[in-house]
Coordinates of C-alpha atoms in Angstrom, one line a residue:
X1 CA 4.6 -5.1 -1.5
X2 CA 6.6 -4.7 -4.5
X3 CA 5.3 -1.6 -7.3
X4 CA 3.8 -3.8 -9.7
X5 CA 1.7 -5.0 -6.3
X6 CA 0.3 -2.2 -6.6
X7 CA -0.7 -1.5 -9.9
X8 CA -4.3 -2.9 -10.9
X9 CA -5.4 -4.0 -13.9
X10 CA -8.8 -3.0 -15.2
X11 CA -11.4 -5.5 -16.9
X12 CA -14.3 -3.8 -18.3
X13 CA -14.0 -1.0 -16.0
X14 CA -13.4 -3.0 -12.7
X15 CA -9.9 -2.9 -11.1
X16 CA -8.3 -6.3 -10.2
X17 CA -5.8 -6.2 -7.9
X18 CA -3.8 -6.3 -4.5
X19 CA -5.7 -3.3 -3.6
X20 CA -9.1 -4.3 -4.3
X21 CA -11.5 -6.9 -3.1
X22 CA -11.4 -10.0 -4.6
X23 CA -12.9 -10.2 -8.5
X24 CA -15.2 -13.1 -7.9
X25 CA -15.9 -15.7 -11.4
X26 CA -18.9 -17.7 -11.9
X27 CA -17.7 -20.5 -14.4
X28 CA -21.1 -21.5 -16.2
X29 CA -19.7 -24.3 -18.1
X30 CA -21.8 -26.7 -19.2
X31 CA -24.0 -26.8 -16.4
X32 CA -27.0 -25.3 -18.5
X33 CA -27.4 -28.9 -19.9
X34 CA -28.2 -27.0 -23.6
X35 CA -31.2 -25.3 -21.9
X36 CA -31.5 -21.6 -22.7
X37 CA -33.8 -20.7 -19.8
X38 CA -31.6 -22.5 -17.1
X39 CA -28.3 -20.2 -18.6
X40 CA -30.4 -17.3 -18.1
X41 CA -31.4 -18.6 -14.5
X42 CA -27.9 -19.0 -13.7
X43 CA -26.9 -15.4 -14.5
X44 CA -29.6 -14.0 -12.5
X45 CA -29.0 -16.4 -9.5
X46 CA -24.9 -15.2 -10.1
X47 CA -26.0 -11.4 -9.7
X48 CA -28.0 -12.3 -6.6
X49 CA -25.3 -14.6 -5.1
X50 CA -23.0 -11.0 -5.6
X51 CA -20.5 -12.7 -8.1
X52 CA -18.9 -9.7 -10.1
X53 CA -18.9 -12.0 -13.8
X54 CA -19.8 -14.8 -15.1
X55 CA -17.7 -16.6 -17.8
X56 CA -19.1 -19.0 -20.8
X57 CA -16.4 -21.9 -22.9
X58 CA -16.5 -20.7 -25.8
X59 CA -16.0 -24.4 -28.2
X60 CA -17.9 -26.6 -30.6
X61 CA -17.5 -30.3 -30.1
X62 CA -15.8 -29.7 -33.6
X63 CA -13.2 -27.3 -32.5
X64 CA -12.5 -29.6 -29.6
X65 CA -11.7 -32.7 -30.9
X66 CA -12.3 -35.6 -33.6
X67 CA -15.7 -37.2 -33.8
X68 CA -14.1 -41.0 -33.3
X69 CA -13.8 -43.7 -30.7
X70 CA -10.2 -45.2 -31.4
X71 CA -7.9 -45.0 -28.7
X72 CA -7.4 -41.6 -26.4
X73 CA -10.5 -40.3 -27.6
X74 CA -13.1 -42.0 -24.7
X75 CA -11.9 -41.3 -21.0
X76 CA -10.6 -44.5 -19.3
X77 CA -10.0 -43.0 -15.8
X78 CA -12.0 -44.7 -13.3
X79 CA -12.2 -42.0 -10.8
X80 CA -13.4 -39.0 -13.5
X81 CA -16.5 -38.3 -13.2
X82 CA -17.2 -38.5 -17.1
X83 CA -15.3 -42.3 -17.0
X84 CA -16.9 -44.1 -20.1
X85 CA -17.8 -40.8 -22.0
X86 CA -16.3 -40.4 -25.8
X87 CA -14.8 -36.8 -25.8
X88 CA -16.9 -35.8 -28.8
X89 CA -19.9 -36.4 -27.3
X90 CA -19.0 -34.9 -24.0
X91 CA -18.3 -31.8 -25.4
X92 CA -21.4 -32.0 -27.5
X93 CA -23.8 -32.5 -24.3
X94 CA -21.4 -29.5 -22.5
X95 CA -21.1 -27.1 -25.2
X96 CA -23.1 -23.6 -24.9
X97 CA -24.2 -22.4 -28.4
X98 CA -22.4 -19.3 -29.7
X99 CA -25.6 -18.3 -30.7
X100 CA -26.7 -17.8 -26.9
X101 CA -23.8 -15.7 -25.9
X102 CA -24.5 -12.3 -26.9
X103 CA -27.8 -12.8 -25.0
X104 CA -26.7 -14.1 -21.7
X105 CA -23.3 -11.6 -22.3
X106 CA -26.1 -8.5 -22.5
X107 CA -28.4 -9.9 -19.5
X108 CA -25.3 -10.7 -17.4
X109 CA -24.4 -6.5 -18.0
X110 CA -28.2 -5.3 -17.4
X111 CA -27.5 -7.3 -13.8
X112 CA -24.3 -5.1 -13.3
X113 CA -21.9 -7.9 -14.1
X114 CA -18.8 -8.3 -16.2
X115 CA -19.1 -11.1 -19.3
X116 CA -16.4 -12.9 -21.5
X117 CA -15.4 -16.6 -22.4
X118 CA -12.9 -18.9 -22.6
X119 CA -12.5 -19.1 -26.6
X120 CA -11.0 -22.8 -27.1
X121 CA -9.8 -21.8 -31.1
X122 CA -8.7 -18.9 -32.8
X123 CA -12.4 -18.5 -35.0
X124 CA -13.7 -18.5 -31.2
X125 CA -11.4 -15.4 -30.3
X126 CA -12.9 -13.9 -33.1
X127 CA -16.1 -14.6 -32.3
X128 CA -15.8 -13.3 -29.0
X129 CA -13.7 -10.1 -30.1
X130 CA -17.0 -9.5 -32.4
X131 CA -18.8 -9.1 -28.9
X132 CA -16.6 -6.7 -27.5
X133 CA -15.9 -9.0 -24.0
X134 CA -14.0 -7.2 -22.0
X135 CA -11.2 -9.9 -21.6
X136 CA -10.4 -13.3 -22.4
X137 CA -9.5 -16.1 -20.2
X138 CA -7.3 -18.9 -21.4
X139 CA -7.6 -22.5 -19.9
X140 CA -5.6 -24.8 -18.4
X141 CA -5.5 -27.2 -21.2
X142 CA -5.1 -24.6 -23.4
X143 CA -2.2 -23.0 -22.2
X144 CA 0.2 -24.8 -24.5
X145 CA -1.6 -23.8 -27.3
X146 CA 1.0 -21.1 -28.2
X147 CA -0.9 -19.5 -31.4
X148 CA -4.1 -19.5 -29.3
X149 CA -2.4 -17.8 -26.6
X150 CA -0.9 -15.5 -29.1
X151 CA -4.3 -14.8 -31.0
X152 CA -6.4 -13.5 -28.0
X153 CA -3.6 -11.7 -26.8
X154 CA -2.9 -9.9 -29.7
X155 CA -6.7 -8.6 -29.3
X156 CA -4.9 -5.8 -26.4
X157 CA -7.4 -6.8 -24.1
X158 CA -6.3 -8.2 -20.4
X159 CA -5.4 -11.9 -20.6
X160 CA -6.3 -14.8 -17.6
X161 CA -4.6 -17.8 -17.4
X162 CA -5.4 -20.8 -15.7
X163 CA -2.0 -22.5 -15.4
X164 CA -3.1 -26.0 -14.2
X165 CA -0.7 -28.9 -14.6
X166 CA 1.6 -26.0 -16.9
X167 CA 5.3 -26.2 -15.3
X168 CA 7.4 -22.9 -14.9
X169 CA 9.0 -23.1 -18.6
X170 CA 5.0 -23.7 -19.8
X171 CA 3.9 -20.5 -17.8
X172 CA 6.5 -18.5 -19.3
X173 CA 6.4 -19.4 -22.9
X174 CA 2.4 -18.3 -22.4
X175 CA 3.1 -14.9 -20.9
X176 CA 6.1 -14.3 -22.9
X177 CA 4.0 -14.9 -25.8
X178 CA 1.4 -13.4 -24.7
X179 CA 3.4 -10.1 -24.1
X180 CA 5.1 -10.1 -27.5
X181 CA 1.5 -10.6 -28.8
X182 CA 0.9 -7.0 -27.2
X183 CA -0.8 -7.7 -24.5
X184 CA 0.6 -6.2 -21.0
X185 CA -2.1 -7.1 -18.9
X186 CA -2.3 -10.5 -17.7
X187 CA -3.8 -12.3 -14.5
X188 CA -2.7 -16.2 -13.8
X189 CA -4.2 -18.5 -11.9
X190 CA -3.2 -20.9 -10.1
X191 CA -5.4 -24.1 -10.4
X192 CA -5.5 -28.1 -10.0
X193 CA -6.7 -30.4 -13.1
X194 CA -8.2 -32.4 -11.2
X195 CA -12.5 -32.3 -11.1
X196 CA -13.5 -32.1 -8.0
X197 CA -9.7 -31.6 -6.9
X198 CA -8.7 -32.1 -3.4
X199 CA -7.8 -29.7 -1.2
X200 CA -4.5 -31.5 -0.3
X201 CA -3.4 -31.7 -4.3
X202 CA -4.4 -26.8 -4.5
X203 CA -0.7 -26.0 -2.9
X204 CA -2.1 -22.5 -2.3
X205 CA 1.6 -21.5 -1.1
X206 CA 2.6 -21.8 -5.2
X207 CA 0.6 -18.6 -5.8
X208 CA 3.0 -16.3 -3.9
X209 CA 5.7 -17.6 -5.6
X210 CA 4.1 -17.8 -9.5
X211 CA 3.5 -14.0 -8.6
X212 CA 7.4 -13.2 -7.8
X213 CA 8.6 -15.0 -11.0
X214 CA 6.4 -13.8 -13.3
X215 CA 5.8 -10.3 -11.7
X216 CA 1.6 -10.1 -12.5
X217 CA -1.2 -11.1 -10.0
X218 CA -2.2 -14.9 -9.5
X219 CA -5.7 -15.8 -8.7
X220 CA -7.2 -19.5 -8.3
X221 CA -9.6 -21.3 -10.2
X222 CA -10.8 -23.5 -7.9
X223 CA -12.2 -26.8 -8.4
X224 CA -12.3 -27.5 -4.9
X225 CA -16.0 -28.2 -3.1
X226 CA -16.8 -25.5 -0.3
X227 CA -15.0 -21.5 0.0
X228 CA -12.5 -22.8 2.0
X229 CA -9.5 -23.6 -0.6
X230 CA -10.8 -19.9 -1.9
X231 CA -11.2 -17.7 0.8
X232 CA -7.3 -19.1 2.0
X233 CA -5.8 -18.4 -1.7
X234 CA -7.0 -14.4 -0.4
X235 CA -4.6 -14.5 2.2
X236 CA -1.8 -15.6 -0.2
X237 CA -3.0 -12.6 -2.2
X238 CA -5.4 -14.0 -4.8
X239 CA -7.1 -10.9 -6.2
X240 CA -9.3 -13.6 -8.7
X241 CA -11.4 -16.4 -7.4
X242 CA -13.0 -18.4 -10.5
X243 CA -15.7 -21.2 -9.4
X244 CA -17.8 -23.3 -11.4
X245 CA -22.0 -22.6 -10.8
X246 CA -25.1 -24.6 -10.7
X247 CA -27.8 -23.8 -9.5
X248 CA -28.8 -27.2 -8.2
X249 CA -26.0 -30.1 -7.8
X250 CA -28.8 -32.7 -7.3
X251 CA -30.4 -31.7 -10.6
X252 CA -26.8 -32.3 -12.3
X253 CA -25.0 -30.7 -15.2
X254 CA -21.4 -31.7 -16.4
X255 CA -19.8 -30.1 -13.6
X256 CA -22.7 -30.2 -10.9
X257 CA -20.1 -32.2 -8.7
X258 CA -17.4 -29.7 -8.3
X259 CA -19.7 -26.6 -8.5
X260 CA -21.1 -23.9 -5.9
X261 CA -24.9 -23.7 -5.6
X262 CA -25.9 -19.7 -5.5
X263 CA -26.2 -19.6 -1.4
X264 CA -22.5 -21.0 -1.7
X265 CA -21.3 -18.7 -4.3
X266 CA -23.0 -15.8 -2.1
X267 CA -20.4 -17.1 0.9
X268 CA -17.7 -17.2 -1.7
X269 CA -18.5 -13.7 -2.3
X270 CA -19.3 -12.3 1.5
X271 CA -16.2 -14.7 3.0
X272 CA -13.0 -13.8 0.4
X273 CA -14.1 -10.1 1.0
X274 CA -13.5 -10.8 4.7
X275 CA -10.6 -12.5 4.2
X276 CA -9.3 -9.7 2.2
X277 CA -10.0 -6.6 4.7
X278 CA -8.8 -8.7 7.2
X279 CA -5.2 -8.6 5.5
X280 CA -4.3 -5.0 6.6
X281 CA -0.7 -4.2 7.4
X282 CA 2.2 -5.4 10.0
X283 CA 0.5 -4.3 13.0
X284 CA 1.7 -4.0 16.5
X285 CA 0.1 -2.0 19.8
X286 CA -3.5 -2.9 18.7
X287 CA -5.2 -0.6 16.4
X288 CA -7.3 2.6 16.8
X289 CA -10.8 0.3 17.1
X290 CA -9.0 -1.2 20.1
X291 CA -7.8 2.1 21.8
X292 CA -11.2 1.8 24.5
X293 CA -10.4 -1.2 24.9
X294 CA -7.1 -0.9 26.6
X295 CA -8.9 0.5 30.0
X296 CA -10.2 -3.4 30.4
X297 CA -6.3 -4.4 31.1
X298 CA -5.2 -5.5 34.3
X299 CA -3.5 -3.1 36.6
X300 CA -2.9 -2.4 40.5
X301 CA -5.5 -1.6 42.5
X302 CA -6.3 -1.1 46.3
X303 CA -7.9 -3.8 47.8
X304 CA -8.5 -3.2 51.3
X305 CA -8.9 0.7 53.1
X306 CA -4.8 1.9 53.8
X307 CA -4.1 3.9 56.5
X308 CA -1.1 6.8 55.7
X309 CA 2.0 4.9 56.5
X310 CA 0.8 1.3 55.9
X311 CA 3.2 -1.3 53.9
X312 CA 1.8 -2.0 50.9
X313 CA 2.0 -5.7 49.7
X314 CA -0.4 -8.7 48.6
X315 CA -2.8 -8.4 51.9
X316 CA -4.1 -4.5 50.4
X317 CA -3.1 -4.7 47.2
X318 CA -4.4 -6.6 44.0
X319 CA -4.0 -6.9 40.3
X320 CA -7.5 -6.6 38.9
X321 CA -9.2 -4.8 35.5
X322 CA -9.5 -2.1 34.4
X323 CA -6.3 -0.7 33.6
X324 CA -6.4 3.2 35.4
X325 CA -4.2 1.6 38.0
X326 CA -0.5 1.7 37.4
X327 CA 0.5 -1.3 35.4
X328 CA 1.5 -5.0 36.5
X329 CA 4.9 -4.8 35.6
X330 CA 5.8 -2.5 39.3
X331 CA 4.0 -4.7 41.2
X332 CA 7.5 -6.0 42.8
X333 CA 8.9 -2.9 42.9
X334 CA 6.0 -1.4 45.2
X335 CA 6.0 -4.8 47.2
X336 CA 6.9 -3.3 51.1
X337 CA 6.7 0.9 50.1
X338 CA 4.6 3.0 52.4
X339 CA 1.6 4.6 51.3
X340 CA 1.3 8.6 51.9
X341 CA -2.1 9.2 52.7
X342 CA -5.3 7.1 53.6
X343 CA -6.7 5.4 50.6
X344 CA -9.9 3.6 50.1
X345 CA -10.6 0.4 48.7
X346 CA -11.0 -0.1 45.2
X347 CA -8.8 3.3 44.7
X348 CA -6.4 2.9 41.9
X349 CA -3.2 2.9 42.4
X350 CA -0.6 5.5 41.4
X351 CA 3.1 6.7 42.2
X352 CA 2.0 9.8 44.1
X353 CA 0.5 7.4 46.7
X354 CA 4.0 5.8 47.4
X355 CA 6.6 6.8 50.1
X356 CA 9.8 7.0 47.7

């Protein structure tokens, strides 16, 4: 690894980085469906599921977008799974009331989790600034939105940023802006636009290289279904995994579809963890867990009782486990050598038993 590898970047007193397990996300969105009590279930069921944050949107349909129908303004793509829907009223039906934030931001903390938002305007990065979040996180659609970018970085607080359909020029405008802003520590992530995306459209192997040119860990938000897209971006070193939560896909929710339902998210948790420890360093010669294990090798052993003087060969000799013999790799040189004293079957082999 390079230094800046190494470094970590702390969130509300949680290191993120190459050297610490995975920072796991629960992306509420919009799955509430505008009821209080089911926000409030979904934090809890996050804590139990072992999720380390949860993150709200932080928009108005208002702040989104105009309150029309003429064209651009109703989505037209047959496969989205909001085809039909006017974007004013989507955002309407998805958006969480700022007035529930502080609320679900304090329960999330009694739980032992980490709380912020994606603000979607600058008044929102206000808002949010007035709540003390511990970061903010910057979405993919956002990203272009240079004076966005350039407000909630200018708060000092660590910046993520989803990256989505952004090309390399995009991504570095953002963090150079972000950095001029004032803001130092920044986390991207790697992550497809497409809801649900498939896993054949994530090109996990982009999150190696977004982390060489732009010198800052890359995560994935993952709009994948199942762990598996997630638990794989660990091995490309991924130290954030952000997935959207429900606690029921057949009950719906904007984004029921392409979210984890809590025993999911509690995989997500248990399986990237694994995934992580199991990185370790360039290893050769098995490690010290394996050392007893060596003595189940295969290595020479007597086979049938030898008198002194006997030729040894195939008909008395055998390569069997466990290893206390001398190792395969003689057995042509001893083809044919004498033995020097009587030895009983089952007795392993050694070099003071051959006639040189």
């Amino acid at each position: 690894m390079t230094n800046w590898q190494h470094e970590s970047i702390n969130i509300g007193g949680r290191l993120v980085g190459a050297d610490h397990p995975p920072f796991i996300i629960a992306e509420l969105s919009g799955n509430h469906s505008q009821s209080l009590a089911t926000a409030r279930e979904m934090v809890k069921a996050a804590a139990q599921s072992g999720a380390h944050a949860i993150k709200l949107q932080t928009y108005t349909a208002d702040s989104m977008t105009l309150d029309v129908n003429s064209e651009g303004f109703v989505i037209e793509e047959e496969d989205s799974l909001w085809h039909g829907e006017n974007l004013y009223s989507l955002y309407q039906k998805a958006a969480t009331p700022y007035a529930w934030h502080k609320e679900l931001f304090d329960y999330a903390n009694s739980l032992g989790m980490l709380a912020f938002s994606s603000p979607f305007d600058e008044e929102a990065v206000d808002f949010l600034e007035g709540l003390n979040v511990p970061c903010f996180k910057i979405a993919s659609f956002e990203l272009t939105d240079i004076p966005l970018v350039r407000k909630a970085a200018s708060t000092g607080k660590p910046l993520i940023m989803s990256t989505g359909m952004a090309s390399l020029s995009d991504i570095e405008l953002a963090v150079s802006t972000a950095k001029r802003a004032g803001c130092d520590d920044i986390v991207l992530l790697k992550c497809t636009s497409t809801y649900p995306a498939e896993p054949a459209n994530t090109n996990l192997t982009t999150i190696a290289h977004m982390s060489d040119a732009f010198q800052c860990p890359v995560g994935l938000s993952d709009h994948t279904a199942g762990v598996g897209a997630a638990v794989a971006a660990v091995a490309f070193g991924a130290p954030v995994i952000e997935k959207h939560f429900v606690l029921d896909r057949n009950a719906g929710g904007v984004d029921a579809a392409f979210s984890l339902e809590p025993h999911e998210l509690e995989a997500l948790v248990i399986e990237t963890h694994r995934a992580w420890q199991a990185l370790g360093q360039v290893t050769y010669g098995g490690s010290q867990a394996e050392e007893k294990a060596k003595q189940y090798r295969r290595s020479i052993y007597v086979s049938e009782d030898i008198l002194p003087g006997d030729k040894l060969g195939a008909h008395n000799l055998k390569i069997v486990r466990p290893a206390f013999g001398l190792a395969p790799k003689h057995w042509d040189t001893i083809q044919g050598k004498c033995a020097t004293k009587a030895l009983a079957k089952g007795t392993a082999l050694a070099w003071e038993h051959i006639a040189v």
